[in-house]
PDB file of C-alpha atoms in Angstrom:
ATOM      1  CA  MET N   1      -9.665 -16.815  -1.892  1.00 51.00           C
ATOM      2  CA  ALA N   2      -9.707 -13.206  -3.502  1.00 67.00           C
ATOM      3  CA  ASP N   3      -7.584 -12.245  -6.681  1.00 80.00           C
ATOM      4  CA  PRO N   4      -4.259 -10.862  -5.837  1.00 97.00           C
ATOM      5  CA  ILE N   5      -4.245  -6.817  -6.367  1.00 97.00           C
ATOM      6  CA  LEU N   6      -1.068  -7.172  -7.956  1.00 98.00           C
ATOM      7  CA  LEU N   7       0.118  -9.456 -10.496  1.00 98.00           C
ATOM      8  CA  ILE N   8       3.616 -10.201 -11.104  1.00 98.00           C
ATOM      9  CA  ASP N   9       4.732 -11.703 -14.372  1.00 98.00           C
ATOM     10  CA  ASP N  10       8.637 -12.983 -13.865  1.00 96.00           C
ATOM     11  CA  ALA N  11       8.663 -15.993 -16.141  1.00 96.00           C
ATOM     12  CA  ASP N  12      10.774 -13.932 -18.673  1.00 97.00           C
ATOM     13  CA  PRO N  13      14.435 -13.753 -16.541  1.00 95.00           C
ATOM     14  CA  ALA N  14      15.056 -10.446 -18.128  1.00 98.00           C
ATOM     15  CA  ILE N  15      11.503  -8.695 -18.026  1.00 98.00           C
ATOM     16  CA  VAL N  16       9.290  -8.351 -14.878  1.00 98.00           C
ATOM     17  CA  ILE N  17       5.758  -7.263 -15.431  1.00 98.00           C
ATOM     18  CA  LEU N  18       3.506  -5.820 -12.658  1.00 98.00           C
ATOM     19  CA  THR N  19      -0.133  -5.827 -13.364  1.00 98.00           C
ATOM     20  CA  LEU N  20      -2.538  -3.389 -11.149  1.00 98.00           C
ATOM     21  CA  ASN N  21      -5.455  -5.996 -10.461  1.00 98.00           C
ATOM     22  CA  ARG N  22      -8.194  -3.802  -8.659  1.00 97.00           C
ATOM     23  CA  PRO N  23     -10.482  -3.259 -11.832  1.00 97.00           C
ATOM     24  CA  GLU N  24     -13.570  -2.831  -9.650  1.00 96.00           C
ATOM     25  CA  LYS N  25     -11.902  -0.162  -7.794  1.00 95.00           C
ATOM     26  CA  ARG N  26     -10.441   1.529 -11.427  1.00 97.00           C
ATOM     27  CA  ASN N  27      -7.045   0.408  -9.931  1.00 98.00           C
ATOM     28  CA  ALA N  28      -7.152   2.999  -7.158  1.00 96.00           C
ATOM     29  CA  LEU N  29      -4.117   2.826  -4.973  1.00 97.00           C
ATOM     30  CA  SER N  30      -4.502   1.631  -1.432  1.00 96.00           C
ATOM     31  CA  VAL N  31      -1.645   1.610   0.983  1.00 96.00           C
ATOM     32  CA  GLU N  32      -1.633  -2.172   0.461  1.00 96.00           C
ATOM     33  CA  LEU N  33      -1.357  -1.809  -3.339  1.00 97.00           C
ATOM     34  CA  ILE N  34       1.444   0.964  -3.323  1.00 98.00           C
ATOM     35  CA  GLU N  35       3.390  -1.221  -0.782  1.00 98.00           C
ATOM     36  CA  LYS N  36       3.346  -4.200  -2.624  1.00 98.00           C
ATOM     37  CA  ILE N  37       4.414  -2.160  -5.934  1.00 98.00           C
ATOM     38  CA  THR N  38       7.147  -1.075  -4.033  1.00 98.00           C
ATOM     39  CA  ALA N  39       8.305  -4.175  -2.805  1.00 98.00           C
ATOM     40  CA  ALA N  40       7.863  -5.959  -6.057  1.00 98.00           C
ATOM     41  CA  ILE N  41      10.142  -3.159  -7.824  1.00 98.00           C
ATOM     42  CA  THR N  42      12.679  -3.127  -4.973  1.00 98.00           C
ATOM     43  CA  SER N  43      13.064  -7.022  -5.419  1.00 98.00           C
ATOM     44  CA  ALA N  44      13.403  -6.856  -9.108  1.00 98.00           C
ATOM     45  CA  SER N  45      15.782  -3.952  -8.897  1.00 98.00           C
ATOM     46  CA  ALA N  46      17.915  -6.251  -6.721  1.00 97.00           C
ATOM     47  CA  ASP N  47      18.117  -9.279  -9.097  1.00 97.00           C
ATOM     48  CA  GLY N  48      20.912  -8.929 -11.463  1.00 95.00           C
ATOM     49  CA  ARG N  49      19.507 -10.989 -14.180  1.00 96.00           C
ATOM     50  CA  ARG N  50      16.440  -8.493 -14.377  1.00 97.00           C
ATOM     51  CA  ARG N  51      16.777  -5.818 -17.357  1.00 98.00           C
ATOM     52  CA  VAL N  52      13.222  -4.279 -17.731  1.00 98.00           C
ATOM     53  CA  LEU N  53      10.139  -3.584 -15.421  1.00 98.00           C
ATOM     54  CA  ILE N  54       6.809  -3.017 -16.904  1.00 98.00           C
ATOM     55  CA  LEU N  55       4.035  -1.520 -15.040  1.00 98.00           C
ATOM     56  CA  THR N  56       0.396  -2.232 -16.509  1.00 98.00           C
ATOM     57  CA  ALA N  57      -3.239  -2.806 -15.447  1.00 98.00           C
ATOM     58  CA  ASN N  58      -6.328  -4.672 -15.836  1.00 98.00           C
ATOM     59  CA  GLY N  59      -9.507  -3.466 -16.460  1.00 97.00           C
ATOM     60  CA  PRO N  60     -10.913  -0.394 -18.333  1.00 96.00           C
ATOM     61  CA  ALA N  61      -8.811   2.307 -16.364  1.00 98.00           C
ATOM     62  CA  PHE N  62      -4.805   2.311 -15.642  1.00 98.00           C
ATOM     63  CA  CYS N  63      -5.346   3.788 -12.651  1.00 98.00           C
ATOM     64  CA  ALA N  64      -7.418   6.398 -10.696  1.00 96.00           C
ATOM     65  CA  GLY N  65      -5.104   7.654  -8.414  1.00 95.00           C
ATOM     66  CA  LEU N  66      -4.880   7.275  -4.576  1.00 92.00           C
ATOM     67  CA  ASP N  67      -7.767   5.367  -2.773  1.00 90.00           C
ATOM     68  CA  LEU N  68      -9.742   8.619  -1.552  1.00 79.00           C
ATOM     69  CA  LYS N  69     -11.917   6.778   0.851  1.00 78.00           C
ATOM     70  CA  GLU N  70      -8.914   5.063   2.347  1.00 81.00           C
ATOM     71  CA  ALA N  71      -7.024   8.425   2.714  1.00 72.00           C
ATOM     72  CA  SER N  72      -9.918  10.440   3.752  1.00 70.00           C
ATOM     73  CA  SER N  73      -8.618  10.578   7.279  1.00 76.00           C
ATOM     74  CA  ALA N  74      -5.627  12.875   8.302  1.00 73.00           C
ATOM     75  CA  ALA N  75      -3.694   9.425   9.224  1.00 77.00           C
ATOM     76  CA  GLY N  76      -4.632   7.586   6.362  1.00 79.00           C
ATOM     77  CA  ALA N  77      -3.768  10.617   4.115  1.00 84.00           C
ATOM     78  CA  GLU N  78      -0.326  10.606   5.891  1.00 89.00           C
ATOM     79  CA  ARG N  79       0.157   7.084   5.348  1.00 92.00           C
ATOM     80  CA  SER N  80      -1.099   7.028   2.042  1.00 93.00           C
ATOM     81  CA  ALA N  81       1.170   9.904   0.945  1.00 93.00           C
ATOM     82  CA  ALA N  82       4.743   8.372   2.620  1.00 95.00           C
ATOM     83  CA  ALA N  83       3.868   5.189   1.152  1.00 97.00           C
ATOM     84  CA  LEU N  84       3.383   6.937  -2.643  1.00 97.00           C
ATOM     85  CA  SER N  85       6.465   8.965  -2.121  1.00 97.00           C
ATOM     86  CA  ARG N  86       8.535   5.543  -1.374  1.00 98.00           C
ATOM     87  CA  MET N  87       6.590   4.142  -4.392  1.00 98.00           C
ATOM     88  CA  TYR N  88       7.810   7.049  -6.948  1.00 98.00           C
ATOM     89  CA  LEU N  89      11.366   6.731  -5.536  1.00 98.00           C
ATOM     90  CA  ALA N  90      11.617   2.784  -6.245  1.00 98.00           C
ATOM     91  CA  ILE N  91      10.439   3.657  -9.824  1.00 98.00           C
ATOM     92  CA  GLY N  92      12.708   6.718 -10.360  1.00 97.00           C
ATOM     93  CA  ASN N  93      15.718   5.164  -8.949  1.00 97.00           C
ATOM     94  CA  SER N  94      15.357   1.548 -10.196  1.00 98.00           C
ATOM     95  CA  PRO N  95      18.398   0.602 -12.330  1.00 98.00           C
ATOM     96  CA  LEU N  96      16.372  -1.365 -14.414  1.00 98.00           C
ATOM     97  CA  ILE N  97      14.843   0.190 -17.524  1.00 98.00           C
ATOM     98  CA  THR N  98      10.963   1.081 -16.487  1.00 98.00           C
ATOM     99  CA  ILE N  99       7.730   1.222 -19.028  1.00 98.00           C
ATOM    100  CA  ALA N 100       4.738   2.208 -18.268  1.00 98.00           C
ATOM    101  CA  ALA N 101       1.606   0.491 -20.402  1.00 98.00           C
ATOM    102  CA  ALA N 102      -1.517   2.500 -20.258  1.00 98.00           C
ATOM    103  CA  ALA N 103      -5.331   2.189 -21.317  1.00 98.00           C
ATOM    104  CA  GLY N 104      -7.664   4.210 -20.404  1.00 98.00           C
ATOM    105  CA  ALA N 105      -7.868   6.780 -17.348  1.00 98.00           C
ATOM    106  CA  ALA N 106      -4.528   7.472 -15.400  1.00 98.00           C
ATOM    107  CA  MET N 107      -5.816  10.128 -12.801  1.00 98.00           C
ATOM    108  CA  GLY N 108      -3.486  11.860 -10.281  1.00 96.00           C
ATOM    109  CA  GLY N 109      -1.302   9.710  -8.276  1.00 95.00           C
ATOM    110  CA  GLY N 110      -2.010   6.693 -10.902  1.00 96.00           C
ATOM    111  CA  ALA N 111      -0.543   9.304 -13.581  1.00 98.00           C
ATOM    112  CA  GLY N 112       2.363   9.801 -11.558  1.00 98.00           C
ATOM    113  CA  MET N 113       3.679   6.290 -12.333  1.00 98.00           C
ATOM    114  CA  LEU N 114       3.582   7.461 -16.108  1.00 98.00           C
ATOM    115  CA  ALA N 115       5.880  10.296 -14.971  1.00 98.00           C
ATOM    116  CA  ALA N 116       7.924   7.950 -12.546  1.00 98.00           C
ATOM    117  CA  CYS N 117       8.976   5.359 -15.618  1.00 98.00           C
ATOM    118  CA  ASP N 118      11.738   5.967 -18.314  1.00 98.00           C
ATOM    119  CA  PHE N 119       9.008   5.265 -21.074  1.00 98.00           C
ATOM    120  CA  VAL N 120       5.525   5.519 -21.589  1.00 98.00           C
ATOM    121  CA  VAL N 121       3.431   3.406 -24.050  1.00 98.00           C
ATOM    122  CA  ALA N 122      -0.081   4.721 -24.373  1.00 98.00           C
ATOM    123  CA  ALA N 123      -3.205   3.115 -26.078  1.00 98.00           C
ATOM    124  CA  ASP N 124      -5.239   5.471 -28.349  1.00 97.00           C
ATOM    125  CA  ASP N 125      -7.928   5.696 -25.329  1.00 97.00           C
ATOM    126  CA  VAL N 126      -5.912   7.150 -22.959  1.00 98.00           C
ATOM    127  CA  LYS N 127      -6.690  10.028 -20.479  1.00 98.00           C
ATOM    128  CA  ILE N 128      -4.231  11.791 -18.506  1.00 98.00           C
ATOM    129  CA  ALA N 129      -4.587  14.008 -15.667  1.00 98.00           C
ATOM    130  CA  TYR N 130      -3.479  15.669 -12.473  1.00 97.00           C
ATOM    131  CA  PRO N 131      -6.972  16.891 -11.118  1.00 96.00           C
ATOM    132  CA  GLU N 132      -5.448  17.697  -7.319  1.00 96.00           C
ATOM    133  CA  VAL N 133      -6.092  21.554  -7.832  1.00 96.00           C
ATOM    134  CA  HIS N 134      -9.903  20.969  -8.192  1.00 95.00           C
ATOM    135  CA  ARG N 135      -9.818  19.070  -4.879  1.00 92.00           C
ATOM    136  CA  GLY N 136      -8.057  21.700  -3.028  1.00 94.00           C
ATOM    137  CA  LEU N 137      -4.792  19.759  -3.174  1.00 94.00           C
ATOM    138  CA  VAL N 138      -1.534  19.983  -4.470  1.00 95.00           C
ATOM    139  CA  ALA N 139       0.063  17.398  -7.100  1.00 96.00           C
ATOM    140  CA  ALA N 140       3.337  18.140  -5.260  1.00 96.00           C
ATOM    141  CA  LEU N 141       5.044  14.387  -5.367  1.00 97.00           C
ATOM    142  CA  VAL N 142       4.145  14.203  -8.999  1.00 97.00           C
ATOM    143  CA  THR N 143       5.216  17.652  -9.725  1.00 97.00           C
ATOM    144  CA  CYS N 144       8.855  16.112  -9.161  1.00 96.00           C
ATOM    145  CA  LEU N 145       8.451  13.801 -11.620  1.00 97.00           C
ATOM    146  CA  LEU N 146       6.898  15.929 -14.406  1.00 98.00           C
ATOM    147  CA  ARG N 147       9.906  18.353 -13.651  1.00 96.00           C
ATOM    148  CA  ARG N 148      12.159  15.962 -14.624  1.00 95.00           C
ATOM    149  CA  ARG N 149      10.816  15.025 -18.202  1.00 94.00           C
ATOM    150  CA  LEU N 150       8.643  17.900 -19.250  1.00 97.00           C
ATOM    151  CA  THR N 151       9.272  21.988 -19.921  1.00 97.00           C
ATOM    152  CA  ASP N 152       7.923  24.168 -17.499  1.00 97.00           C
ATOM    153  CA  ALA N 153       5.030  25.379 -19.716  1.00 97.00           C
ATOM    154  CA  ALA N 154       4.129  21.682 -20.063  1.00 98.00           C
ATOM    155  CA  VAL N 155       4.282  21.014 -15.884  1.00 98.00           C
ATOM    156  CA  ARG N 156       2.062  24.308 -15.586  1.00 98.00           C
ATOM    157  CA  GLN N 157      -0.631  23.336 -18.082  1.00 97.00           C
ATOM    158  CA  LEU N 158      -1.051  19.830 -16.485  1.00 98.00           C
ATOM    159  CA  ILE N 159      -0.727  20.929 -12.835  1.00 97.00           C
ATOM    160  CA  LEU N 160      -2.544  24.153 -12.790  1.00 98.00           C
ATOM    161  CA  LEU N 161      -5.458  23.364 -15.033  1.00 98.00           C
ATOM    162  CA  GLY N 162      -6.005  19.957 -13.964  1.00 97.00           C
ATOM    163  CA  GLU N 163      -7.439  18.940 -17.198  1.00 96.00           C
ATOM    164  CA  ASN N 164      -7.399  15.881 -18.912  1.00 97.00           C
ATOM    165  CA  VAL N 165      -5.264  15.380 -22.024  1.00 98.00           C
ATOM    166  CA  THR N 166      -5.175  12.836 -24.837  1.00 98.00           C
ATOM    167  CA  GLY N 167      -2.342  10.330 -25.297  1.00 98.00           C
ATOM    168  CA  GLN N 168      -1.383  12.512 -28.338  1.00 98.00           C
ATOM    169  CA  SER N 169      -1.366  15.651 -26.590  1.00 98.00           C
ATOM    170  CA  ALA N 170       0.838  13.920 -23.722  1.00 98.00           C
ATOM    171  CA  ARG N 171       3.097  12.585 -26.461  1.00 98.00           C
ATOM    172  CA  GLU N 172       3.537  16.262 -28.006  1.00 98.00           C
ATOM    173  CA  MET N 173       4.362  17.278 -24.476  1.00 97.00           C
ATOM    174  CA  GLY N 174       6.812  14.622 -23.917  1.00 98.00           C
ATOM    175  CA  LEU N 175       5.249  12.559 -21.342  1.00 98.00           C
ATOM    176  CA  VAL N 176       4.162   9.892 -23.611  1.00 98.00           C
ATOM    177  CA  ASN N 177       6.493   8.134 -25.808  1.00 98.00           C
ATOM    178  CA  SER N 178       4.160   6.463 -28.064  1.00 98.00           C
ATOM    179  CA  VAL N 179       0.507   6.202 -29.008  1.00 98.00           C
ATOM    180  CA  VAL N 180      -0.984   2.901 -30.478  1.00 98.00           C
ATOM    181  CA  PRO N 181      -4.056   1.010 -30.662  1.00 98.00           C
ATOM    182  CA  ASN N 182      -5.227  -0.491 -27.845  1.00 97.00           C
ATOM    183  CA  ALA N 183      -5.211  -4.020 -29.312  1.00 97.00           C
ATOM    184  CA  ARG N 184      -1.627  -3.112 -30.059  1.00 98.00           C
ATOM    185  CA  LEU N 185      -0.572  -2.069 -26.353  1.00 98.00           C
ATOM    186  CA  THR N 186       1.078  -5.304 -25.078  1.00 98.00           C
ATOM    187  CA  ASP N 187       2.692  -6.465 -28.359  1.00 98.00           C
ATOM    188  CA  GLU N 188       4.270  -2.489 -28.643  1.00 98.00           C
ATOM    189  CA  THR N 189       5.339  -2.676 -25.204  1.00 98.00           C
ATOM    190  CA  MET N 190       6.884  -5.835 -25.353  1.00 98.00           C
ATOM    191  CA  GLN N 191       9.073  -5.061 -28.316  1.00 98.00           C
ATOM    192  CA  LEU N 192      10.391  -1.861 -26.440  1.00 98.00           C
ATOM    193  CA  ALA N 193      11.088  -4.040 -23.657  1.00 98.00           C
ATOM    194  CA  ARG N 194      13.316  -6.280 -25.748  1.00 98.00           C
ATOM    195  CA  ASP N 195      14.795  -3.571 -27.448  1.00 98.00           C
ATOM    196  CA  ALA N 196      15.933  -2.128 -24.151  1.00 97.00           C
ATOM    197  CA  CYS N 197      17.586  -5.302 -23.237  1.00 97.00           C
ATOM    198  CA  ALA N 198      20.098  -4.793 -26.128  1.00 96.00           C
ATOM    199  CA  GLY N 199      21.832  -2.382 -23.978  1.00 96.00           C
ATOM    200  CA  ALA N 200      24.681  -3.047 -21.311  1.00 97.00           C
ATOM    201  CA  PRO N 201      22.808  -3.392 -18.039  1.00 96.00           C
ATOM    202  CA  GLY N 202      25.727  -1.805 -16.233  1.00 97.00           C
ATOM    203  CA  ALA N 203      25.944   0.913 -18.702  1.00 97.00           C
ATOM    204  CA  ILE N 204      22.208   1.623 -18.538  1.00 97.00           C
ATOM    205  CA  ALA N 205      21.888   1.761 -14.497  1.00 97.00           C
ATOM    206  CA  ARG N 206      24.992   4.345 -14.538  1.00 97.00           C
ATOM    207  CA  SER N 207      23.287   6.586 -16.859  1.00 97.00           C
ATOM    208  CA  LYS N 208      20.381   6.404 -15.385  1.00 96.00           C
ATOM    209  CA  ARG N 209      22.308   7.337 -11.993  1.00 95.00           C
ATOM    210  CA  LEU N 210      24.091   9.825 -13.684  1.00 96.00           C
ATOM    211  CA  LEU N 211      20.970  11.747 -15.022  1.00 94.00           C
ATOM    212  CA  ASP N 212      19.695  11.893 -11.534  1.00 92.00           C
ATOM    213  CA  GLU N 213      22.769  13.524 -10.003  1.00 92.00           C
ATOM    214  CA  LEU N 214      23.085  15.807 -12.612  1.00 93.00           C
ATOM    215  CA  SER N 215      19.822  17.187 -11.441  1.00 92.00           C
ATOM    216  CA  ALA N 216      19.848  20.014  -8.972  1.00 90.00           C
ATOM    217  CA  ARG N 217      18.300  17.660  -6.254  1.00 93.00           C
ATOM    218  CA  THR N 218      18.258  13.932  -6.495  1.00 94.00           C
ATOM    219  CA  LEU N 219      14.756  12.316  -6.767  1.00 95.00           C
ATOM    220  CA  GLU N 220      14.884  11.487  -2.988  1.00 96.00           C
ATOM    221  CA  GLU N 221      15.434  15.171  -2.176  1.00 96.00           C
ATOM    222  CA  GLU N 222      12.562  16.678  -4.126  1.00 96.00           C
ATOM    223  CA  LEU N 223      10.123  14.031  -3.099  1.00 97.00           C
ATOM    224  CA  ARG N 224      10.887  14.596   0.527  1.00 96.00           C
ATOM    225  CA  ILE N 225      10.299  18.597   0.230  1.00 97.00           C
ATOM    226  CA  ALA N 226       7.176  17.783  -2.154  1.00 96.00           C
ATOM    227  CA  LEU N 227       5.732  15.495   0.457  1.00 96.00           C
ATOM    228  CA  ARG N 228       5.789  18.665   3.085  1.00 95.00           C
ATOM    229  CA  TYR N 229       3.458  20.580   0.586  1.00 95.00           C
ATOM    230  CA  HIS N 230       1.116  17.642   0.163  1.00 94.00           C
ATOM    231  CA  MET N 231       0.332  17.340   3.272  1.00 94.00           C
ATOM    232  CA  THR N 232       0.106  20.991   4.346  1.00 94.00           C
ATOM    233  CA  ALA N 233      -2.500  21.256   1.289  1.00 94.00           C
ATOM    234  CA  ARG N 234      -3.959  17.597   2.511  1.00 91.00           C
ATOM    235  CA  ASN N 235      -4.810  19.420   5.840  1.00 91.00           C
ATOM    236  CA  SER N 236      -6.168  22.524   4.724  1.00 93.00           C
ATOM    237  CA  ALA N 237      -9.650  23.738   4.580  1.00 94.00           C
ATOM    238  CA  GLU N 238      -9.724  23.805   0.744  1.00 95.00           C
ATOM    239  CA  ALA N 239      -9.302  19.910   0.727  1.00 92.00           C
ATOM    240  CA  ALA N 240     -11.970  19.308   2.893  1.00 91.00           C
ATOM    241  CA  GLU N 241     -14.372  21.488   0.571  1.00 94.00           C
ATOM    242  CA  GLY N 242     -12.971  19.992  -2.453  1.00 92.00           C
ATOM    243  CA  MET N 243     -13.322  16.390  -1.202  1.00 87.00           C
ATOM    244  CA  ALA N 244     -17.018  17.213  -0.186  1.00 90.00           C
ATOM    245  CA  ALA N 245     -17.832  18.536  -3.558  1.00 92.00           C
ATOM    246  CA  PHE N 246     -16.088  15.651  -4.932  1.00 89.00           C
ATOM    247  CA  VAL N 247     -18.336  13.206  -3.186  1.00 87.00           C
ATOM    248  CA  GLU N 248     -21.595  15.364  -3.464  1.00 93.00           C
ATOM    249  CA  LYS N 249     -20.689  15.433  -7.039  1.00 92.00           C
ATOM    250  CA  ARG N 250     -21.149  19.567  -6.971  1.00 95.00           C
ATOM    251  CA  PRO N 251     -18.897  22.545  -7.857  1.00 95.00           C
ATOM    252  CA  PRO N 252     -16.724  23.742  -4.880  1.00 95.00           C
ATOM    253  CA  LYS N 253     -16.987  26.812  -3.140  1.00 96.00           C
ATOM    254  CA  TRP N 254     -13.633  28.115  -2.717  1.00 96.00           C
ATOM    255  CA  GLY N 255     -12.809  30.863  -0.238  1.00 94.00           C
ATOM    256  CA  PRO N 256     -10.382  33.610  -0.499  1.00 95.00           C
ATOM    257  CA  ARG N 257      -6.719  32.573  -0.854  1.00 92.00           C
ATOM    258  CA  ASP N 258      -5.070  31.753   2.597  1.00 82.00           C
ATOM    259  CA  VAL N 259      -1.478  31.768   1.251  1.00 84.00           C
TER     260      VAL N 259
END
């Protein structure tokens, strides 16, 4: 039997650890993996004993983003985008304190998982990027998440340039809370999780709900708008050219702006 693509460690009654387990695919987000993550978060969030949820990954990369092979068709793109939106909402609306522990590459939709969490502990080898504009796409869903934790200038740098940033640069922006040696990633994350358990669970859940309600729009409303932008870009000629160029390992040949 093949190894499960998501490992769930719930031995600690207060802390749930979800580990992405597709190292051979750089933990790319297939629809199956996205839906398993969403289901696990929903289940943990409904359990009154749980206090903290940790997202981490096996292998040299945290997450390479969406499984582009699976999302290459129009139907696949729509299904994966909708599933991704539901996953981000499950993370963002969870009453638990959510922590991402990331090492290696965190790209696109995978980097969106960092932005969706309350805290991010990054290994010193982490590389974070939202490269969608290089593929003719719009990082619409993750923009909702980034705008809630970063300045407008930082969001523009990440989204409009699509360049890799180091853990230290991400920390200076506010996307990452701490950068630690790779060998210390698990220990530092677990210490943060234990510290988070000191607060009253109801007060934490209400505080998180307050932060969402004080935003101009709820996260659910923002993701609904962003999904429309995501699909418009995904079905464009630019996206077709960007994907082809990526597969063929060549620079894309962009035409004139059509919007």
